[in-house]
PDB file of C-alpha atoms in Angstrom:
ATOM      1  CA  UNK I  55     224.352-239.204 124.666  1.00  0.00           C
ATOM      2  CA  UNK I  56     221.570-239.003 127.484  1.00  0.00           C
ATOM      3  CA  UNK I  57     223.840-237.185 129.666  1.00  0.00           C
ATOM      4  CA  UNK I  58     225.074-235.298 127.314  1.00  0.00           C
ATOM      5  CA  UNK I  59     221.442-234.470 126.444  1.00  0.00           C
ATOM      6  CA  UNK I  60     220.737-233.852 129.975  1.00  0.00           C
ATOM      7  CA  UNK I  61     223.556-230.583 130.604  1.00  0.00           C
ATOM      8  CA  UNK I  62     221.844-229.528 127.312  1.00  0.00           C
ATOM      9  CA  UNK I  63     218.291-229.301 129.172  1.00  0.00           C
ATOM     10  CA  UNK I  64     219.697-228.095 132.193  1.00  0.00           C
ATOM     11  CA  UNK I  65     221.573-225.553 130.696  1.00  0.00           C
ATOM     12  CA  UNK I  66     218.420-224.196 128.686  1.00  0.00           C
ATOM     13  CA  UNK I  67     216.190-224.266 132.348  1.00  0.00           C
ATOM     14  CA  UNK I  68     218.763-222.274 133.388  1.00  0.00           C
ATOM     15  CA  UNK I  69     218.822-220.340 130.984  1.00  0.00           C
ATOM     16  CA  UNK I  70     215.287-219.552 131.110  1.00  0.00           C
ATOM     17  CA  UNK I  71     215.152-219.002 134.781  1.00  0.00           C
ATOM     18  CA  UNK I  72     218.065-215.745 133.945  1.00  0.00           C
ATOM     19  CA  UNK I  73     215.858-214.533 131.037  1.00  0.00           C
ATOM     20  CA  UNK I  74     219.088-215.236 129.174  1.00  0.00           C
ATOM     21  CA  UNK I  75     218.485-215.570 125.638  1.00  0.00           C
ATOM     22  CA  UNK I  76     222.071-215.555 123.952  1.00  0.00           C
ATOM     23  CA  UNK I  77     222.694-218.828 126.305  1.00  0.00           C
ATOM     24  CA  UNK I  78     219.083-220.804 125.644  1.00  0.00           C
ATOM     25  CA  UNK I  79     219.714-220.318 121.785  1.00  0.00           C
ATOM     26  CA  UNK I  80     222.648-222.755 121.020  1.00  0.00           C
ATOM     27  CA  UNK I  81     220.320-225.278 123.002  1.00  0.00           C
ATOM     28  CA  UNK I  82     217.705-225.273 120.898  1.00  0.00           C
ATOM     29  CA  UNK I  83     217.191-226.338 117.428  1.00  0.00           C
ATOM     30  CA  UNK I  84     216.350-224.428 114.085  1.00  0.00           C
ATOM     31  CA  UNK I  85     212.538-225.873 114.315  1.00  0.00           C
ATOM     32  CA  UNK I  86     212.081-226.293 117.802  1.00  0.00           C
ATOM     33  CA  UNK I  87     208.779-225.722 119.423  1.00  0.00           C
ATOM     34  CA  UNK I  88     207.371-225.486 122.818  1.00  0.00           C
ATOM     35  CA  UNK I  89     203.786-226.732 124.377  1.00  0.00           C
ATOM     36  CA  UNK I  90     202.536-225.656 126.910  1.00  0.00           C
ATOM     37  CA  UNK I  91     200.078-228.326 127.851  1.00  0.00           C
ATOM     38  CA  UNK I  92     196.558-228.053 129.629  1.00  0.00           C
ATOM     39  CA  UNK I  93     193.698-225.728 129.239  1.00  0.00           C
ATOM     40  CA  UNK I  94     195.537-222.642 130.969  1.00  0.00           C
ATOM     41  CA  UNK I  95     195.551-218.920 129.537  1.00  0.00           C
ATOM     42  CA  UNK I  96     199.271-220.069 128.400  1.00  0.00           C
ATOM     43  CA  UNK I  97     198.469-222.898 126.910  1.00  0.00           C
ATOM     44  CA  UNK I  98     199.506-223.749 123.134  1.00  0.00           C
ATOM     45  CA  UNK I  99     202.345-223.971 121.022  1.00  0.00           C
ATOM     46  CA  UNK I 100     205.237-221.687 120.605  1.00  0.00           C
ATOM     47  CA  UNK I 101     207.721-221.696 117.556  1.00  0.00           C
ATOM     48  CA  UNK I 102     211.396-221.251 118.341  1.00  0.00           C
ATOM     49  CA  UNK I 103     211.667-217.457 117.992  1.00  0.00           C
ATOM     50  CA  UNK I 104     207.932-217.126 120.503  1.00  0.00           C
ATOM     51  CA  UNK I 105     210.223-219.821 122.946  1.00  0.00           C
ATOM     52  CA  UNK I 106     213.001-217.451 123.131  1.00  0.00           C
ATOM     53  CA  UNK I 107     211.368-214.190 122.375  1.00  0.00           C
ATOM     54  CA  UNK I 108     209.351-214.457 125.425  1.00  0.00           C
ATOM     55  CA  UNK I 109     212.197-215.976 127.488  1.00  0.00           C
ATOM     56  CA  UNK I 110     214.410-212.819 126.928  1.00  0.00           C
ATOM     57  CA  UNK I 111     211.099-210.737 128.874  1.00  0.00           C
ATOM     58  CA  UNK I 112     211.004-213.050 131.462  1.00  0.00           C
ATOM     59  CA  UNK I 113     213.126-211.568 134.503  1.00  0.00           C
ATOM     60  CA  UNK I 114     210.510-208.652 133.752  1.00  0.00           C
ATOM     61  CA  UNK I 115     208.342-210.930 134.851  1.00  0.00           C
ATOM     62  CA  UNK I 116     210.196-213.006 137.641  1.00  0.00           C
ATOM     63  CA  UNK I 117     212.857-210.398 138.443  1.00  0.00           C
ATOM     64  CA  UNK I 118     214.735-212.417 140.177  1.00  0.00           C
ATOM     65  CA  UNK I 119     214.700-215.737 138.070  1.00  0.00           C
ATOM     66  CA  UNK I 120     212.392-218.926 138.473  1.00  0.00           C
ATOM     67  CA  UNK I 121     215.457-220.559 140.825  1.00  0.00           C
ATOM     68  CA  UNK I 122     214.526-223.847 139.794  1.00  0.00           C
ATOM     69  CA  UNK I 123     215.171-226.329 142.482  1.00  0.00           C
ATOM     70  CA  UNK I 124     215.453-230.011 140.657  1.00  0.00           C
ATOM     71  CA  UNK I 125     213.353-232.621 141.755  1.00  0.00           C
ATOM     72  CA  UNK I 126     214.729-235.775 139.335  1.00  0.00           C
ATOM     73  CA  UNK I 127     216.012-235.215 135.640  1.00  0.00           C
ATOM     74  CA  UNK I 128     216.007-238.455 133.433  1.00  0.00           C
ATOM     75  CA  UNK I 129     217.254-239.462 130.064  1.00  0.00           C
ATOM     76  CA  UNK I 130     216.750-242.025 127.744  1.00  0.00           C
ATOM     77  CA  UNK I 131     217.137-242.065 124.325  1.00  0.00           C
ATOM     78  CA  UNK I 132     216.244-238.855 122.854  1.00  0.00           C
ATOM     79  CA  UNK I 133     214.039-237.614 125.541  1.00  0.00           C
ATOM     80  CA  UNK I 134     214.846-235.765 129.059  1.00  0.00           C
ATOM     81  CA  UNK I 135     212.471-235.290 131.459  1.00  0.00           C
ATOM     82  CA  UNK I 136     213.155-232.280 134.222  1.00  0.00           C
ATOM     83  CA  UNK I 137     210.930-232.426 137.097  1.00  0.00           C
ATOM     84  CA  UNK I 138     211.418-229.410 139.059  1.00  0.00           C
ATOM     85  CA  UNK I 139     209.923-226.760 141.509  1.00  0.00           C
ATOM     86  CA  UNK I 140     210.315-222.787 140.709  1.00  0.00           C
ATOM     87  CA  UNK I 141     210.732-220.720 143.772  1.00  0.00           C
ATOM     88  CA  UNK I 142     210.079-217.379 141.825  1.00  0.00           C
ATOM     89  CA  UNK I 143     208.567-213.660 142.475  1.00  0.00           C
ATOM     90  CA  UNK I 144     206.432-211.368 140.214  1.00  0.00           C
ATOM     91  CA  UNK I 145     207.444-208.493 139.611  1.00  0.00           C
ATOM     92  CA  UNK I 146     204.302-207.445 141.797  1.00  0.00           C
ATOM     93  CA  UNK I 147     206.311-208.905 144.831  1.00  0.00           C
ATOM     94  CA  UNK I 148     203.978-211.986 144.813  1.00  0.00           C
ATOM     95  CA  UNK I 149     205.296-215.331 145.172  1.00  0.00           C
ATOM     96  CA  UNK I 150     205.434-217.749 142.306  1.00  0.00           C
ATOM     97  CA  UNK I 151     205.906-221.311 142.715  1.00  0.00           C
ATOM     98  CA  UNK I 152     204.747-223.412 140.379  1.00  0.00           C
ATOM     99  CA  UNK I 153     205.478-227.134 139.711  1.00  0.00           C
ATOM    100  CA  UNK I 154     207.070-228.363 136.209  1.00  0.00           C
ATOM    101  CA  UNK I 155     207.427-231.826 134.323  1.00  0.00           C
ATOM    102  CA  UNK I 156     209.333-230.368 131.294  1.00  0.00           C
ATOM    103  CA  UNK I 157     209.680-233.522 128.237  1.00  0.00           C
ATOM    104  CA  UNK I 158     212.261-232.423 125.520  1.00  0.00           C
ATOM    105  CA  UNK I 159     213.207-234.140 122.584  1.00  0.00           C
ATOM    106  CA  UNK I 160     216.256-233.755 121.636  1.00  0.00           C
ATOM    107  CA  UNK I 161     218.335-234.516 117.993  1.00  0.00           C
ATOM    108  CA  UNK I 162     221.955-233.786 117.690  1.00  0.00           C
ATOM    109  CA  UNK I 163     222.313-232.659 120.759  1.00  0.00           C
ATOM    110  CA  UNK I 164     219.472-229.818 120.301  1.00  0.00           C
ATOM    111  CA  UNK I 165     216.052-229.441 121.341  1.00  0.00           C
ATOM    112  CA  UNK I 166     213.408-230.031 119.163  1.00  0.00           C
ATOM    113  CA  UNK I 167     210.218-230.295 120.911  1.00  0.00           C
ATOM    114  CA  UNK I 168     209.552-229.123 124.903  1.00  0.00           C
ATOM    115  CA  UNK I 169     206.203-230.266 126.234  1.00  0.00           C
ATOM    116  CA  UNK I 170     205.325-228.235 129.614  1.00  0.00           C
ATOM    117  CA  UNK I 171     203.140-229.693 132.079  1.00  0.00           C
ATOM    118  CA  UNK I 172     202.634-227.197 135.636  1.00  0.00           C
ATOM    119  CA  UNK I 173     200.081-226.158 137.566  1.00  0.00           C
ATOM    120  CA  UNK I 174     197.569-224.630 135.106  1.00  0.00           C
ATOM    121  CA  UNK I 175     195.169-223.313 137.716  1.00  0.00           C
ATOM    122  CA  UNK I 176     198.145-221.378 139.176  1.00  0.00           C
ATOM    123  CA  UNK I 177     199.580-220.188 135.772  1.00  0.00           C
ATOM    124  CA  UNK I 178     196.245-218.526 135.098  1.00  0.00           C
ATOM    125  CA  UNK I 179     197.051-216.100 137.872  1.00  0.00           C
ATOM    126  CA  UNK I 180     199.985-214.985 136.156  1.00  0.00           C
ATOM    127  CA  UNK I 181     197.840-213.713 133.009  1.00  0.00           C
ATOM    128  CA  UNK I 182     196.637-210.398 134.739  1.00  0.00           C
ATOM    129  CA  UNK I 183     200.658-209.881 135.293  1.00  0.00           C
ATOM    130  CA  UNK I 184     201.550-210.802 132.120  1.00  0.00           C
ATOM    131  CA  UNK I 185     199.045-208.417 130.656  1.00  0.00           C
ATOM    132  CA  UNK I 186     200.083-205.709 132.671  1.00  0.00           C
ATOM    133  CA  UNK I 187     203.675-205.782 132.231  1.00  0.00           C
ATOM    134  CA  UNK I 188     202.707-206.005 128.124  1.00  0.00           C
ATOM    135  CA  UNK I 189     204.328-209.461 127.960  1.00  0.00           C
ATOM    136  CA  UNK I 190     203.220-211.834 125.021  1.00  0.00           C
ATOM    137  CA  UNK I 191     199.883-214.144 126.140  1.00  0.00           C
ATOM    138  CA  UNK I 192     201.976-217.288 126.049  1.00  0.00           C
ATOM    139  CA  UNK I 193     204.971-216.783 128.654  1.00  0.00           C
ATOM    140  CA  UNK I 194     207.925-218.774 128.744  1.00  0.00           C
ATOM    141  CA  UNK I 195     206.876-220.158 131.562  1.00  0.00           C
ATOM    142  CA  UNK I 196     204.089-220.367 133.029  1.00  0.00           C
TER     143      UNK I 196
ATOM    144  CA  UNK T   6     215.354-253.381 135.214  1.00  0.00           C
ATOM    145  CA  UNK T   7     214.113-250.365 133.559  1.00  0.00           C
ATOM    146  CA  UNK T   8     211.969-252.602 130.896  1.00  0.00           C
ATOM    147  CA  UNK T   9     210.429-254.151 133.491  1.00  0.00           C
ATOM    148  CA  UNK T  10     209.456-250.713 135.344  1.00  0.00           C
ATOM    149  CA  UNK T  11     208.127-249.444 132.454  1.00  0.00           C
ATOM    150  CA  UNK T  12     205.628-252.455 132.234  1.00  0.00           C
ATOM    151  CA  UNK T  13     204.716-251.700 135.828  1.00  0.00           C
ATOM    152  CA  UNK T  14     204.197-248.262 135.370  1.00  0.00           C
ATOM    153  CA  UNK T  15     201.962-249.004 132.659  1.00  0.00           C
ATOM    154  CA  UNK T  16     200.333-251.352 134.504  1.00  0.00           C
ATOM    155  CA  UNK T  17     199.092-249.009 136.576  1.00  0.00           C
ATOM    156  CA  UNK T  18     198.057-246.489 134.315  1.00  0.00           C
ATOM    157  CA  UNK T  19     196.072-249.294 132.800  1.00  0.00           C
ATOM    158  CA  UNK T  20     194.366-250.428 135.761  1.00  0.00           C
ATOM    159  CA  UNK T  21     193.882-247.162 136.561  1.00  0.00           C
ATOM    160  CA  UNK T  22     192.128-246.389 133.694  1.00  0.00           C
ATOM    161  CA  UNK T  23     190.116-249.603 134.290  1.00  0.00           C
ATOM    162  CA  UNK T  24     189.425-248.565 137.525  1.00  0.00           C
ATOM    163  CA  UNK T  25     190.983-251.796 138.531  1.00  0.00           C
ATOM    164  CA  UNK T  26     191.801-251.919 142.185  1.00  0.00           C
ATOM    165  CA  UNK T  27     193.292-255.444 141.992  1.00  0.00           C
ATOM    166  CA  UNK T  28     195.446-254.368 139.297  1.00  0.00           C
ATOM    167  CA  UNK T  29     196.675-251.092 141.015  1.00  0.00           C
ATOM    168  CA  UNK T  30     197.481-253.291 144.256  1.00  0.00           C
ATOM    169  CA  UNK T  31     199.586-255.460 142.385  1.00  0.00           C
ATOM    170  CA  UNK T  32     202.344-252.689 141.493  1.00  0.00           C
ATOM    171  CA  UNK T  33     202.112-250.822 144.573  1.00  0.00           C
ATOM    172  CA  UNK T  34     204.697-251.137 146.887  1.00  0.00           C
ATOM    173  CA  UNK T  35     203.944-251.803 151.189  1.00  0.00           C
ATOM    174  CA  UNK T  36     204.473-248.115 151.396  1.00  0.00           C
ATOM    175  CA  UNK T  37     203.349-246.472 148.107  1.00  0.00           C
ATOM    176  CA  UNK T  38     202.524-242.870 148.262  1.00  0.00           C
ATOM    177  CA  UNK T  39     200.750-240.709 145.165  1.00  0.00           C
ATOM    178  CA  UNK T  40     201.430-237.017 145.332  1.00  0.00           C
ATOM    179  CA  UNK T  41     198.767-235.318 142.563  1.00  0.00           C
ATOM    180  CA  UNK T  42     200.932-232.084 142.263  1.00  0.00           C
ATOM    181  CA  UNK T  43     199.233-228.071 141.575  1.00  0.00           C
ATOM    182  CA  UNK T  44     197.021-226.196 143.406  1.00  0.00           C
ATOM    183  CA  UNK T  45     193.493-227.720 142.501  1.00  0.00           C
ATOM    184  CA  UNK T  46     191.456-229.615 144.738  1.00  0.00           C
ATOM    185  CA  UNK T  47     192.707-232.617 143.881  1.00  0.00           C
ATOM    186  CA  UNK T  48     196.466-231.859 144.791  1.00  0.00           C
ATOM    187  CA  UNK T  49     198.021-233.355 147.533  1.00  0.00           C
ATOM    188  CA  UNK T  50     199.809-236.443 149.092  1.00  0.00           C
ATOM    189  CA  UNK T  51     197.629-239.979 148.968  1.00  0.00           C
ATOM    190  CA  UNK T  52     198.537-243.158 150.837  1.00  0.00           C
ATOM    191  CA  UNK T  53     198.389-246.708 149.582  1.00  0.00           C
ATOM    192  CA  UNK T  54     195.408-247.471 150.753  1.00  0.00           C
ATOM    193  CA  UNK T  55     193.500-244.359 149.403  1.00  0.00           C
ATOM    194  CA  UNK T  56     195.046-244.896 145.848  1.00  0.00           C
ATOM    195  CA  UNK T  57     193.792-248.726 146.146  1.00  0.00           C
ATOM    196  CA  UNK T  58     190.673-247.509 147.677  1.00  0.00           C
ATOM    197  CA  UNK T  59     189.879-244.367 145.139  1.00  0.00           C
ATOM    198  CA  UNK T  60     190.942-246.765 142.158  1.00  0.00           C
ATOM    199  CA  UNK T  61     187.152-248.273 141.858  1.00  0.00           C
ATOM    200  CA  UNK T  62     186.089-244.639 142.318  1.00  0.00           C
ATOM    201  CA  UNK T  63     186.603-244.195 138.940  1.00  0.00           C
ATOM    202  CA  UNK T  64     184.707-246.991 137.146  1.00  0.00           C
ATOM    203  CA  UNK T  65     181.450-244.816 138.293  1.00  0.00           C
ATOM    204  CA  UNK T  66     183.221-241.390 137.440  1.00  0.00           C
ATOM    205  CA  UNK T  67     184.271-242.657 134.075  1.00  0.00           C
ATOM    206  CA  UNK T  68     182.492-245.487 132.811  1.00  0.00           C
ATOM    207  CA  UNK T  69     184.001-246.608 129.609  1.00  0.00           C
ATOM    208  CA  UNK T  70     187.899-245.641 130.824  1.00  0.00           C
ATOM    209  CA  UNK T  71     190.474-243.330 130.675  1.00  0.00           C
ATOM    210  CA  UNK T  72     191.526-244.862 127.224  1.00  0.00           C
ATOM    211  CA  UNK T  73     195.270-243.713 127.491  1.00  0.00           C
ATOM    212  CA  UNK T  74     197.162-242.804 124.724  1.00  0.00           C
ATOM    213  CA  UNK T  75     200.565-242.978 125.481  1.00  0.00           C
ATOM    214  CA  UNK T  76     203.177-240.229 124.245  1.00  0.00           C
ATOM    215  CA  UNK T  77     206.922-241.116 125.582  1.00  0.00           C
ATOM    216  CA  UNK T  78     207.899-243.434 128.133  1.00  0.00           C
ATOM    217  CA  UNK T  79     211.871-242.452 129.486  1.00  0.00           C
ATOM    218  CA  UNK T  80     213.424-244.485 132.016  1.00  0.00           C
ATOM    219  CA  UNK T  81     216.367-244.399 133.832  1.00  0.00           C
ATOM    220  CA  UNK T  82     217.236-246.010 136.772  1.00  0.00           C
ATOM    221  CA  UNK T  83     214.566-246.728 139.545  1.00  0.00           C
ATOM    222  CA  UNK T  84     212.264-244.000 137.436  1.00  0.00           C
ATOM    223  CA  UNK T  85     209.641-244.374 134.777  1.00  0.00           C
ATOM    224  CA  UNK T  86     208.249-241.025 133.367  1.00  0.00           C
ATOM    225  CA  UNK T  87     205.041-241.846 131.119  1.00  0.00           C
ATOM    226  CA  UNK T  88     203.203-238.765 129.114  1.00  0.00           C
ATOM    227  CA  UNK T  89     199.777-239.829 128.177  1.00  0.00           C
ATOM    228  CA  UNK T  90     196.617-238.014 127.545  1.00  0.00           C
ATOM    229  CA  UNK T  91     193.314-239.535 128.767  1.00  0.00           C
ATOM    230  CA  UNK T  92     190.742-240.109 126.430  1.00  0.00           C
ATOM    231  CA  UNK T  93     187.388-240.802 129.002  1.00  0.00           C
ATOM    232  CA  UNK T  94     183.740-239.690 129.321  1.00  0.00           C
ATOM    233  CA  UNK T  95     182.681-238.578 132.433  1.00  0.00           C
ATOM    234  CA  UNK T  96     179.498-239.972 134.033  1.00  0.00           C
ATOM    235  CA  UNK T  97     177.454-236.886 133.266  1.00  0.00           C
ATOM    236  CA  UNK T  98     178.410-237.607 129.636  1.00  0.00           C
ATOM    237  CA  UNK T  99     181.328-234.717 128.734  1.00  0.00           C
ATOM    238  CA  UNK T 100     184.251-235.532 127.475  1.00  0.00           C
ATOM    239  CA  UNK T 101     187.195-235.410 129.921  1.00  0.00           C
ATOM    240  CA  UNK T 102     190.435-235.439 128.369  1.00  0.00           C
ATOM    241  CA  UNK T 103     193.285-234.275 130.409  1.00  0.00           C
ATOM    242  CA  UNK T 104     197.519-234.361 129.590  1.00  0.00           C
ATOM    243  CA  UNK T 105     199.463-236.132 131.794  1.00  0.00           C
ATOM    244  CA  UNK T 106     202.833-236.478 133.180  1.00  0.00           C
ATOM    245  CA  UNK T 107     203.406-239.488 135.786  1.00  0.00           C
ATOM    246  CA  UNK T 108     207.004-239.541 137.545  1.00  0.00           C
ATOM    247  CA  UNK T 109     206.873-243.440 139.037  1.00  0.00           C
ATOM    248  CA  UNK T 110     209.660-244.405 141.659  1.00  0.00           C
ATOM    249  CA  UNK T 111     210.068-248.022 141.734  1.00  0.00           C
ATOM    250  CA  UNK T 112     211.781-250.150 144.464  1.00  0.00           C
ATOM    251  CA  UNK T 113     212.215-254.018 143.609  1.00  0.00           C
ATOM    252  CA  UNK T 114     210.001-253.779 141.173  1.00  0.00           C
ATOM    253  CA  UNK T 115     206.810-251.922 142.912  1.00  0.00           C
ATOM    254  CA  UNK T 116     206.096-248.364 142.385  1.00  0.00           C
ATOM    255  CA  UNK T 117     207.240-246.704 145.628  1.00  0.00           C
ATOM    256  CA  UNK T 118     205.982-243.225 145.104  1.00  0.00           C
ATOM    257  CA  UNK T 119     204.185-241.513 141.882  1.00  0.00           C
ATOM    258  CA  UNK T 120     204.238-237.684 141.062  1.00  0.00           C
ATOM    259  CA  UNK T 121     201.217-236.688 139.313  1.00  0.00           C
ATOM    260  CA  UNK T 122     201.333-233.331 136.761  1.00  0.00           C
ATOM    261  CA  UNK T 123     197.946-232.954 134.983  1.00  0.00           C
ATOM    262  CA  UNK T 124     196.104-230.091 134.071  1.00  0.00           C
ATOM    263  CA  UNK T 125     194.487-229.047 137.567  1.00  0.00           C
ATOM    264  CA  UNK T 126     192.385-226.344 135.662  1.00  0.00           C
ATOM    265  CA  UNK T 127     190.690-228.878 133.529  1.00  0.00           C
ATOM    266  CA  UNK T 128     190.932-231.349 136.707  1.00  0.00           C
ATOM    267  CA  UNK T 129     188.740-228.801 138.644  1.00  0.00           C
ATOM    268  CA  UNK T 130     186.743-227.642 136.549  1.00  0.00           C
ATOM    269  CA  UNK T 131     185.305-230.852 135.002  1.00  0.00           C
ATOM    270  CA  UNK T 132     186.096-233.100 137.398  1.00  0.00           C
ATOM    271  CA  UNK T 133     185.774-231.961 140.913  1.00  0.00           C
ATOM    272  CA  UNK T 134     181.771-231.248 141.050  1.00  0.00           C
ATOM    273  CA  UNK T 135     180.949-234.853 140.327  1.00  0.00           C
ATOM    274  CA  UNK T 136     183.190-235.660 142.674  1.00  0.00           C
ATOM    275  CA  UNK T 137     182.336-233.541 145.440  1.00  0.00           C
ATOM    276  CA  UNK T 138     178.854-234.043 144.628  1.00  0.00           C
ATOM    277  CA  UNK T 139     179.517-237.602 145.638  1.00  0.00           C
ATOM    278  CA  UNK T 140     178.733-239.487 142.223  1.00  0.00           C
TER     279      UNK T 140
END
């Protein structure tokens, strides 16, 4: 089941990082939620539709996708935890790399609950961006 | 083995917390390294000794604890990934409660290296003066 769990979370990442909403849906479960933890301008919870709302305007953020570039990904039980570096650019040509520990929860083979720990310093320089482009306050990822 | 990682992974958070050198020097591996990851002040790569060494640091910087309260622990081979979110004072009496996510690497039973994720907004912003101001 853990591995199992783990192509789900990969696949959803992945997802994410192509703003690709029609493949991050069947990942996710009908009352999933995201966090995004810490005191940033991003922080707070998302519902499902927010989670995948905002993940279908993300290459207008990151143009050409977060390229996530896996540090470790482990399972146990019904959690999966993706450590991983983005190696991303704004759509203002800057770079963007931030630093993630993503925890899911998974049930059935879904995912009910993502809790999203980066750099929140750095994620706060993404708000004038976001703002610009007209993007909702609470990005995808941040 | 992953059982017994997890109780040396939160072993350290706990003499962490306690700002319990002894303790932390008991799980570390000869060639332990702590990498706080981000952008704030605090990020960066720390050897053994300065993680022993900073450890008593924080019974000054945080009197009564961190006071973790632990979210999920997942394991899988030599890794332990505890969430946690601290629950401490700082000195100058605010409270100082930050989210955590610790990645621990564990060879024969030590912790070999330990990612850090934390807030580094709150980190800096609460955290860094006293620090920097020397305590």
């Amino acid at each position: 089941m853990s591995e199992q769990n783990k192509k789900v979370v990969i696949e959803f990442i992945e997802a994410m990082s192509a703003g690709d909403v029609a493949r991050a849906t069947p990942c996710v479960a009908p009352n999933a939620k995201a966090v995004a933890m810490g005191k940033s301008k991003m922080s707070g919870e998302r519902s499902r539709d927010q989670m995948l709302g905002t993940l279908g305007s993300f290459t207008q953020l990151m143009p050409t996708g977060l390229n996530p570039k896996f540090i470790a990904v482990m399972a146990e039980g019904d959690h999966v935890v993706a450590e991983f570096e983005g190696n991303a650019k704004l759509a203002n040509g800057e770079p963007y790399c931030n630093e993630y520990a993503m925890v899911f929860t998974l049930k059935d083979g879904k995912i009910t609950l993502l809790n999203e720990y980066f750099c929140t310093k750095l994620a706060d320089t993404l708000y004038p961006v976001v703002q610009q482009l007209g993007l909702a306050a609470k990005a995808s990822v941040s | 083995m992953s059982e017994q990682n997890k109780k040396v992974a939160i072993a350290f958070i706990e003499a962490m917390g306690k700002g319990d050198s002894v303790g932390i020097d008991a799980v570390l591996g000869p060639n332990a390294v702590a990498v706080a990851k981000g952008t704030s002040k605090f990020a960066g790569t720390r050897e053994r000794d300065r993680v022993v060494g900073s450890t008593g640091d924080f019974k000054t910087l945080v009197p009564n604890g961190f006071n973790p309260v632990y979210n999920t622990v997942t394991a899988e081979g030599d890794r332990v990934v505890v969430e946690w979110e601290g629950r401490a004072t700082l000195k100058n009496g605010k409270p100082y409660h930050n989210q955590y996510v610790m990645v621990f690497t564990l060879k024969d039973g030590k912790i070999a290296q330990l990612n850090e994720y934390f807030c580094s907004k709150l980190a800096e912003e609460a955290l860094f003066p006293l620090v920097a101001s020397g305590f």
